[in-house]
Structure formats: structure tokens, C-alpha cells
GROMACS .gro file of C-alpha atoms in nm:
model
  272
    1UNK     CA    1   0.334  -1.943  -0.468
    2UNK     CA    2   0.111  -1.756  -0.119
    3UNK     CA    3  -0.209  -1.723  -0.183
    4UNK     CA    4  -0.224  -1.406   0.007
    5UNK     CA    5  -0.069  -1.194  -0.264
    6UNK     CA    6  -0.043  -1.159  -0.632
    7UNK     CA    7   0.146  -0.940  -0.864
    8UNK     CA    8  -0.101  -0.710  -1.063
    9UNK     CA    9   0.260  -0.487  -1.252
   10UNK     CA   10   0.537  -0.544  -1.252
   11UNK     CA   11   0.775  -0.234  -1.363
   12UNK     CA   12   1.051  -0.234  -1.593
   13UNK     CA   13   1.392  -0.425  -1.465
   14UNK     CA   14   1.655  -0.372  -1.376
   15UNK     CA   15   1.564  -0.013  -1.208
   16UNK     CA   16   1.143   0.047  -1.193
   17UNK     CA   17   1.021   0.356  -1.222
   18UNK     CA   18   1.119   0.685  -1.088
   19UNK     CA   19   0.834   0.961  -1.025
   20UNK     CA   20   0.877   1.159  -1.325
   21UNK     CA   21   0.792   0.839  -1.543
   22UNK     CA   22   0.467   0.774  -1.365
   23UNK     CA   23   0.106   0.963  -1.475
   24UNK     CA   24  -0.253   0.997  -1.299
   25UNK     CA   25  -0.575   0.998  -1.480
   26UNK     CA   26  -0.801   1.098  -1.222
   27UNK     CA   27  -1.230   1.051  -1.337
   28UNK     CA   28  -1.564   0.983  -1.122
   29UNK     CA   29  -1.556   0.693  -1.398
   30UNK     CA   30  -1.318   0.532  -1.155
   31UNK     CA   31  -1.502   0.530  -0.808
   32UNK     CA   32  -1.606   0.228  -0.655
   33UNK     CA   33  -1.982   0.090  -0.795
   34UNK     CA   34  -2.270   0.153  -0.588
   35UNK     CA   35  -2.482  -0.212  -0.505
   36UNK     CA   36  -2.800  -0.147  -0.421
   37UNK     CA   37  -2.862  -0.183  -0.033
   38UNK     CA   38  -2.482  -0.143  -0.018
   39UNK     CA   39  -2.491   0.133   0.150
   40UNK     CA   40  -2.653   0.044   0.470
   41UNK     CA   41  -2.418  -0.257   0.557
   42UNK     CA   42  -2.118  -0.074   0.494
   43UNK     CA   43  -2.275   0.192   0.713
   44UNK     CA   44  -2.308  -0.113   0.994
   45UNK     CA   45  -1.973  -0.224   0.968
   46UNK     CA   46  -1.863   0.086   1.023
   47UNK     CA   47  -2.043   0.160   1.381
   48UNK     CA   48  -1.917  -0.206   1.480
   49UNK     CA   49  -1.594  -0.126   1.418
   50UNK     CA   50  -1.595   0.244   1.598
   51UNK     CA   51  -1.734   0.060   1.916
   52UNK     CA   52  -1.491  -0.169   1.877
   53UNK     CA   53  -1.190   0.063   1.783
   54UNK     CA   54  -1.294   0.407   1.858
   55UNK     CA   55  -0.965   0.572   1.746
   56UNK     CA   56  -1.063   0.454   1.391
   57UNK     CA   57  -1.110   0.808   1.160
   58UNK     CA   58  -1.286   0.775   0.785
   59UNK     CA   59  -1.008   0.940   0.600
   60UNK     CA   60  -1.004   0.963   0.186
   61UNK     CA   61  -0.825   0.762  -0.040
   62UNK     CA   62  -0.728   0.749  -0.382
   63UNK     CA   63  -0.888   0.418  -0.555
   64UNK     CA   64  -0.668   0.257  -0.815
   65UNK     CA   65  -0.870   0.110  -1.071
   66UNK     CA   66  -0.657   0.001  -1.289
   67UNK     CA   67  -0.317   0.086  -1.448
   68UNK     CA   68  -0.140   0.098  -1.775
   69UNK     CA   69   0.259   0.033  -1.827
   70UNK     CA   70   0.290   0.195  -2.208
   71UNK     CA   71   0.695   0.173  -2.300
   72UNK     CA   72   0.870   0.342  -2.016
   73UNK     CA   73   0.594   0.550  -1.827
   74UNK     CA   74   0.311   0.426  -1.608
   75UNK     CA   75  -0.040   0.562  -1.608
   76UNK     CA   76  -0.227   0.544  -1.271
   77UNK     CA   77  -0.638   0.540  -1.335
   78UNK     CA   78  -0.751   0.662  -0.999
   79UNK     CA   79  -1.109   0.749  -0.843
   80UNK     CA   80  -1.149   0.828  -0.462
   81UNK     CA   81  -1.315   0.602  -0.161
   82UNK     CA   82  -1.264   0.631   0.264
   83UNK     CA   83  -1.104   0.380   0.474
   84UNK     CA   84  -1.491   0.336   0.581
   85UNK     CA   85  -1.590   0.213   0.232
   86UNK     CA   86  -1.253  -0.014   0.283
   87UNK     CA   87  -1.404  -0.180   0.559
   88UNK     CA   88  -1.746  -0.268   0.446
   89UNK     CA   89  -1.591  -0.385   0.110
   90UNK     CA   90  -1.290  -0.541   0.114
   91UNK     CA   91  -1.237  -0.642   0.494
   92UNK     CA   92  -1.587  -0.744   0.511
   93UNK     CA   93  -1.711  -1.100   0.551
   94UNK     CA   94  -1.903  -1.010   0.232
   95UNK     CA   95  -1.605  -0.932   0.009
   96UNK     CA   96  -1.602  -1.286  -0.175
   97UNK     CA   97  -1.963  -1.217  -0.254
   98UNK     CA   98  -1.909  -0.878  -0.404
   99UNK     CA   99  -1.642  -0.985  -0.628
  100UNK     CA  100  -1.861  -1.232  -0.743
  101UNK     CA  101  -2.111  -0.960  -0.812
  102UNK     CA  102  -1.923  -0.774  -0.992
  103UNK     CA  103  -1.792  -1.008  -1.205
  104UNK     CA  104  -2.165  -1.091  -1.312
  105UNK     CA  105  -2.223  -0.722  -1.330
  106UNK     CA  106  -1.945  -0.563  -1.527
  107UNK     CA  107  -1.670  -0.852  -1.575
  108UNK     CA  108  -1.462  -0.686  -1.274
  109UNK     CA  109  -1.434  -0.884  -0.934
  110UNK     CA  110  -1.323  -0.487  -0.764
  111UNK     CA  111  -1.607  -0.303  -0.899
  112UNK     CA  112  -1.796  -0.347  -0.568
  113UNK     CA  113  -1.515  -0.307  -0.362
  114UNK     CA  114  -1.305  -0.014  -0.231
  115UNK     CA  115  -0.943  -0.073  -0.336
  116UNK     CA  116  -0.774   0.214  -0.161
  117UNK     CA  117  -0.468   0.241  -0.312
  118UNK     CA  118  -0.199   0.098  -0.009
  119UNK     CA  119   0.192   0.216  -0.024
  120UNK     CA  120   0.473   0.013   0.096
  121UNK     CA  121   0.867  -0.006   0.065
  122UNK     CA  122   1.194  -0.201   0.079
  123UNK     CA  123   1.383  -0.006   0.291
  124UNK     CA  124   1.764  -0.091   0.180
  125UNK     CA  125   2.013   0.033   0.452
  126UNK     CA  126   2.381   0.154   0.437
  127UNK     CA  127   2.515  -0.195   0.553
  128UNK     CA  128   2.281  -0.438   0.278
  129UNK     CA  129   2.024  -0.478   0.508
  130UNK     CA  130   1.633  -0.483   0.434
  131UNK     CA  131   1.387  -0.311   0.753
  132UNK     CA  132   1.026  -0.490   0.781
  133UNK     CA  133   0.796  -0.397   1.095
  134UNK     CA  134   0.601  -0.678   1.280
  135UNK     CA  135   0.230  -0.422   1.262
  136UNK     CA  136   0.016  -0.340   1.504
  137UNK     CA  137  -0.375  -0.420   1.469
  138UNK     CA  138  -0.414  -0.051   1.558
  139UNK     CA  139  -0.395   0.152   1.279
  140UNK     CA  140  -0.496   0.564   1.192
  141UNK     CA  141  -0.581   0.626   0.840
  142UNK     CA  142  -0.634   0.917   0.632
  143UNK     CA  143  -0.682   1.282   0.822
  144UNK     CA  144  -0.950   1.467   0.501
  145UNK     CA  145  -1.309   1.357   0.471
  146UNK     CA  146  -1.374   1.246   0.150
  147UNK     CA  147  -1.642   1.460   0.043
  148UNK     CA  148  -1.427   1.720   0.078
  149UNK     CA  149  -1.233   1.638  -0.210
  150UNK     CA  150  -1.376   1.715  -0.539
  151UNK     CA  151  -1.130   1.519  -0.860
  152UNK     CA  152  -1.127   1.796  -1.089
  153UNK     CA  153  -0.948   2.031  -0.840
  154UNK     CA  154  -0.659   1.808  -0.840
  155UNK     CA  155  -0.345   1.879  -1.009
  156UNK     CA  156  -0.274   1.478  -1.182
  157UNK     CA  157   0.124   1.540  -1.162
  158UNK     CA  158   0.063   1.690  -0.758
  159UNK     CA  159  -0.127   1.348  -0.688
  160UNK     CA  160   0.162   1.165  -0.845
  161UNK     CA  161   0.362   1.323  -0.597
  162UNK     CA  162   0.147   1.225  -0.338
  163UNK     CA  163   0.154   0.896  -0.385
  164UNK     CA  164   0.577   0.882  -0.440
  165UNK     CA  165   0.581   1.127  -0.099
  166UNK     CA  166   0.356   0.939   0.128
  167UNK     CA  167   0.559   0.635   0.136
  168UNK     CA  168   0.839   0.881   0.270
  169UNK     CA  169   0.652   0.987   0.556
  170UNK     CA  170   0.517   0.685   0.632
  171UNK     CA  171   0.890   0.524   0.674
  172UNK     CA  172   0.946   0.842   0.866
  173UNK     CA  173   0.646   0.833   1.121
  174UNK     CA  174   0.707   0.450   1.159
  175UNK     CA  175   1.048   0.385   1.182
  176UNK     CA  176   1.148   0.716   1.263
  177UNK     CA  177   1.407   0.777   0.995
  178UNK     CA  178   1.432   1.166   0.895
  179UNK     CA  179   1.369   1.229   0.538
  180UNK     CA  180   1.756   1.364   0.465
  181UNK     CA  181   1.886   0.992   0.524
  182UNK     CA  182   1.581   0.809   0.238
  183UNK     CA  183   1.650   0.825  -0.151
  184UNK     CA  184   1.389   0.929  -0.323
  185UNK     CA  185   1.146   0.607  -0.388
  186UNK     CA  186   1.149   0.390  -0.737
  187UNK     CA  187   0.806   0.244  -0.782
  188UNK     CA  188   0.906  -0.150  -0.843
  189UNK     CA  189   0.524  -0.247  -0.928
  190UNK     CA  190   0.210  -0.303  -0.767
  191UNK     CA  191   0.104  -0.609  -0.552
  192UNK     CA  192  -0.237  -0.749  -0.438
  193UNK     CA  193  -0.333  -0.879  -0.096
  194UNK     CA  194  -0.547  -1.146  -0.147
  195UNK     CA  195  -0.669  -1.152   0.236
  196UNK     CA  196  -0.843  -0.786   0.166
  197UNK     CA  197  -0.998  -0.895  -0.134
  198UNK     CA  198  -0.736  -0.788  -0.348
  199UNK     CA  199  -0.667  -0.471  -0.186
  200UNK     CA  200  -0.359  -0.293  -0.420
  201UNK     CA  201  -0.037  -0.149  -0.316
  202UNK     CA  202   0.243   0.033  -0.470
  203UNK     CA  203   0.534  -0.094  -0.346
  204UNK     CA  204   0.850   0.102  -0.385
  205UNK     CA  205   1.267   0.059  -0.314
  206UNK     CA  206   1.421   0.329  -0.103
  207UNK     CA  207   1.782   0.328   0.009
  208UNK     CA  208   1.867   0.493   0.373
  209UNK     CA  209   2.199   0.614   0.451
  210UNK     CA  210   2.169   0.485   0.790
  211UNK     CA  211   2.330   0.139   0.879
  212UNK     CA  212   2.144  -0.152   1.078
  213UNK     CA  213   2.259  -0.039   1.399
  214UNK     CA  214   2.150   0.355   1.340
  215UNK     CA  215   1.810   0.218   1.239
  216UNK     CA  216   1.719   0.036   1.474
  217UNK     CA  217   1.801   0.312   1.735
  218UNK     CA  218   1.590   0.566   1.557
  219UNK     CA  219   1.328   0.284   1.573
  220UNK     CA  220   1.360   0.239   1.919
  221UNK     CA  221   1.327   0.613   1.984
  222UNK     CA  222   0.980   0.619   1.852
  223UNK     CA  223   0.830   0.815   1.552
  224UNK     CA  224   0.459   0.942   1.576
  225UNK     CA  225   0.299   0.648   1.429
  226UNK     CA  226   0.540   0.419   1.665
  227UNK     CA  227   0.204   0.252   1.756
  228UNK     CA  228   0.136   0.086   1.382
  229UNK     CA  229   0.407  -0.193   1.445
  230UNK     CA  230   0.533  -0.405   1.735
  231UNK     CA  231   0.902  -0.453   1.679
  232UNK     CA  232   1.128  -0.475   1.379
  233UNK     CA  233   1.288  -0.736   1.164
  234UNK     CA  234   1.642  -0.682   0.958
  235UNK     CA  235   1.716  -0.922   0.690
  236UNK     CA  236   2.018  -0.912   0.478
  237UNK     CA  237   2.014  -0.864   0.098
  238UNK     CA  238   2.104  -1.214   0.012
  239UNK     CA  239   1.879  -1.365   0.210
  240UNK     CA  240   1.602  -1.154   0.108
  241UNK     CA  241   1.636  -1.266  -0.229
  242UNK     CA  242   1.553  -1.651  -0.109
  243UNK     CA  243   1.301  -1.565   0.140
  244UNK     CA  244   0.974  -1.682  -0.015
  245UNK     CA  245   1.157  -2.000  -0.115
  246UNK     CA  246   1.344  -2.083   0.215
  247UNK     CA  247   0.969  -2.017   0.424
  248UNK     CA  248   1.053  -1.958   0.781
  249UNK     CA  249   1.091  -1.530   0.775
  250UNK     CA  250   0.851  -1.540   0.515
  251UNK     CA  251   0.558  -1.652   0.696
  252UNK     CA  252   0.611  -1.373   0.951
  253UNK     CA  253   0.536  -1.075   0.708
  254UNK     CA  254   0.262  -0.931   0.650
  255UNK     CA  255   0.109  -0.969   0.283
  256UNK     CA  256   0.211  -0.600   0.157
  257UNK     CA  257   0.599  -0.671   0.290
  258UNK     CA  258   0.548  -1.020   0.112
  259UNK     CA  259   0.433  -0.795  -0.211
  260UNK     CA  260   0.743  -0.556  -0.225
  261UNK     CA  261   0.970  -0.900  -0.177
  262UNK     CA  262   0.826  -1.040  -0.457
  263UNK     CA  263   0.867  -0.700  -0.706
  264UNK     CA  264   1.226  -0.594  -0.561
  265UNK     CA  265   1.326  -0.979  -0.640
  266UNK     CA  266   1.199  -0.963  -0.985
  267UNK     CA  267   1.324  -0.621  -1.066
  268UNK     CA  268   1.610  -0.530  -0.880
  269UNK     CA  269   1.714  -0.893  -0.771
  270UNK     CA  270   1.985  -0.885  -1.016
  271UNK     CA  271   2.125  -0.550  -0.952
  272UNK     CA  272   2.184  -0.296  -0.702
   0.00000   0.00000   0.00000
């Protein structure tokens, strides 16, 4: 098995979950701990990295805390952190010692830590093809300041919503695929990258009407997040179901593509 990922849920085979099946309990409860002194090396990260990367903007974020599969639905237990917080926790050199913390602390290695919630796909096209992006180091994330978000003002099936949408733009502004030709998204489970600390993601399956060819022309066009990737890689279906066993491919994706391999093999691997 890579060490850089882990599956945290898995959703119901053969078809995962479909928006309407999936819930959001949104409390305070669920924010990221506070560690005393915490504060101020977070705070340094954060000016090291803006020197170094000065198109970097400390957008909110939902934090997934945990989650709850109960018969057919799925409860999301969500609290709200920045990409800054993200950072100084779980890209931080400090992250291993955090988790240790907070397993001494309150028996939970994340406590510490971040854990915005991440989003990614398998992006199934007309012709059985599967569309992964080599990314770029340069990434924008989040556009609302997080203190200007207050839990109680949000409506829990709206955030749902959010979450199903976002993945839907984001293949949009990447690969530059207009909404009309994407499915709407089935949540297949939710993975762990083990090189952010065990940063989560809900990875999803969405089928495009486009073929290969029609892809990779909108691709080369250029959405408005064109910058997040360097080129793009198209797998076939029956080789995607092989490709953590057969290595090669595999080693070039990143850990969230890795993640949504994993789920779509063990819940849709069978069908579709």
C-alpha cells in the first residue's frame, strides 16, 4: 500500500453517494484546537511563505472533523479554518509534533491541525477515459476571510451544496470543461494525504460528455485557474483499475488523484 494516502470512508458500492444522501453538522465544537504559543508560529510561517509566494491569499475553509456513514446517508461534522492555519499546521515541519500532541491531549492526532476539507474527482470521459493534471506548485485558495463567516448563519443543506458544487468549478476553471458537459458528482468516499499530515479530501466520480480528444482541446485552451497544473494525463478505464498495482503512472500522481483511484476502484471498480 503508499504511504502517502489512506482511506478514512469509504461510501456505499456499487454507486456512492449522491448529494441529497449527504448531511452537515456545522458547530464551533469542530474548529481546530488552539496550542498555546501556536499562534505565533503559524503567524511566521505565514509571512515566510507570502515573501516567498506573494500571490498566496488566506481564504476560509470548511474543517472536516470527522464523519459518520449511518445506513445510506452521510453526515459531514464540519468547523471552519484558512488556508493560513493549513500552512502552519499541516504543511509545517511541525505537523508530526502536533499530532503527537494531540494525541496526548485529547486522543486525536488532527486536533492541532487544520484539516481543510480538500475536493477532488475522477473525471470519466465519453470514450472510457480517466483526466488527471500534472499540478502546479502555484496554487490560489479560498477568496472570503474567515472571520467573516460566522457557522450559525449557514444553511447545513446550502454547505452540502457547496461542497458537491465546488468540485464542478474546480474541473471547470482547471480543465476548462463547461458545466453542461459534467454529471452531477457522486461522493465515492474520503481519502487522507499522509504528506499534509493527513489533510482530508472528498473525492467524487463525474462523467463528461466530452471524448479524449474534446478534452484535451478545452484543456489546451486554458480555463482561469490554467496555472494550478502543468499538463494533463489520460488513462483508460481498464488500466485505471490496475494502476496502483502495475506502479509506473501511479507514482506520477499526486496523493489526492492517488485517493480518488483508490475509492472509484473500490466502489465503482465493478460497475459503470
Amino acid at each position: 500500500m503508499d504511504p502517502e494516502i489512506s482511506i478514512m470512508l469509504q461510501c456505499p458500492s456499487p454507486k456512492g453517494l449522491a448529494e441529497t444522501e449527504v448531511r452537515a453538522e456545522l458547530s464551533p465544537a469542530y474548529d481546530r484546537r488552539q496550542l498555546p504559543g501556536g499562534q505565533a508560529w503559524i503567524d511566521a510561517v505565514w509571512e515566510a511563505r507570502c515573501r516567498h509566494s506573494p500571490w498566496l491569499f488566506n481564504g476560509s475553509k470548511f474543517r472536516l472533523h470527522s464523519a459518520q456513514l449511518d445506513g445510506g446517508s452521510l453526515t459531514f461534522r464540519l468547523g471552519l479554518t484558512c488556508y493560513k492555519d493549513f500552512l502552519g499546521t499541516n504543511r509545517a515541519g511541525m505537523a508530526r509534533h502536533l499530532q503527537q500532541q494531540g494525541r496526548q491531549d485529547f486522543g486525536d492526532s488532527q486536533a492541532y491541525l487544520a484539516e481543510p476539507l480538500g475536493v477532488g474527482a475522477m473525471v470519466h470521459t465519453a470514450d472510457d477515459c480517466f483526466v488527471f493534471l500534472r499540478r502546479s506548485l502555484k496554487a490560489v485558495v479560498g477568496d472570503v476571510p474567515e472571520e467573516s463567516i460566522r457557522l450559525q448563519d449557514l444553511p447545513r443543506q446550502m454547505v452540502v451544496k457547496e461542497i458537491f458544487n465546488s468540485i464542478l468549478r474546480e474541473i471547470r476553471d482547471e480543465v476548462n470543461l463547461p458545466l453542461p458537459t459534467l454529471s452531477q458528482p457522486v461522493l465515492l468516499g474520503i481519502a487522507r494525504n499522509q504528506t499534509s499530515a493527513g489533510r482530508a479530501s472528498a473525492e467524487f466520480y463525474v462523467r463528461c460528455s466530452l471524448t479524449l480528444e474534446q478534452v484535451k482541446q478545452r484543456y489546451e485552451i486554458g480555463g482561469p485557474e490554467a496555472q494550478e497544473s502543468t499538463g494533463i494525463i489520460f488513462i483508460k478505464r481498464e488500466d485505471v483499475l490496475t494502476l496502483e498495482q502495475t506502479g509506473g503512472m501511479w507514482r506520477e500522481l499526486c496523493p489526492s488523484a492517488k485517493g480518488a483511484v483508490r475509492l472509484y476502484t473500490l466502489v465503482q471498480g465493478g460497475g459503470q
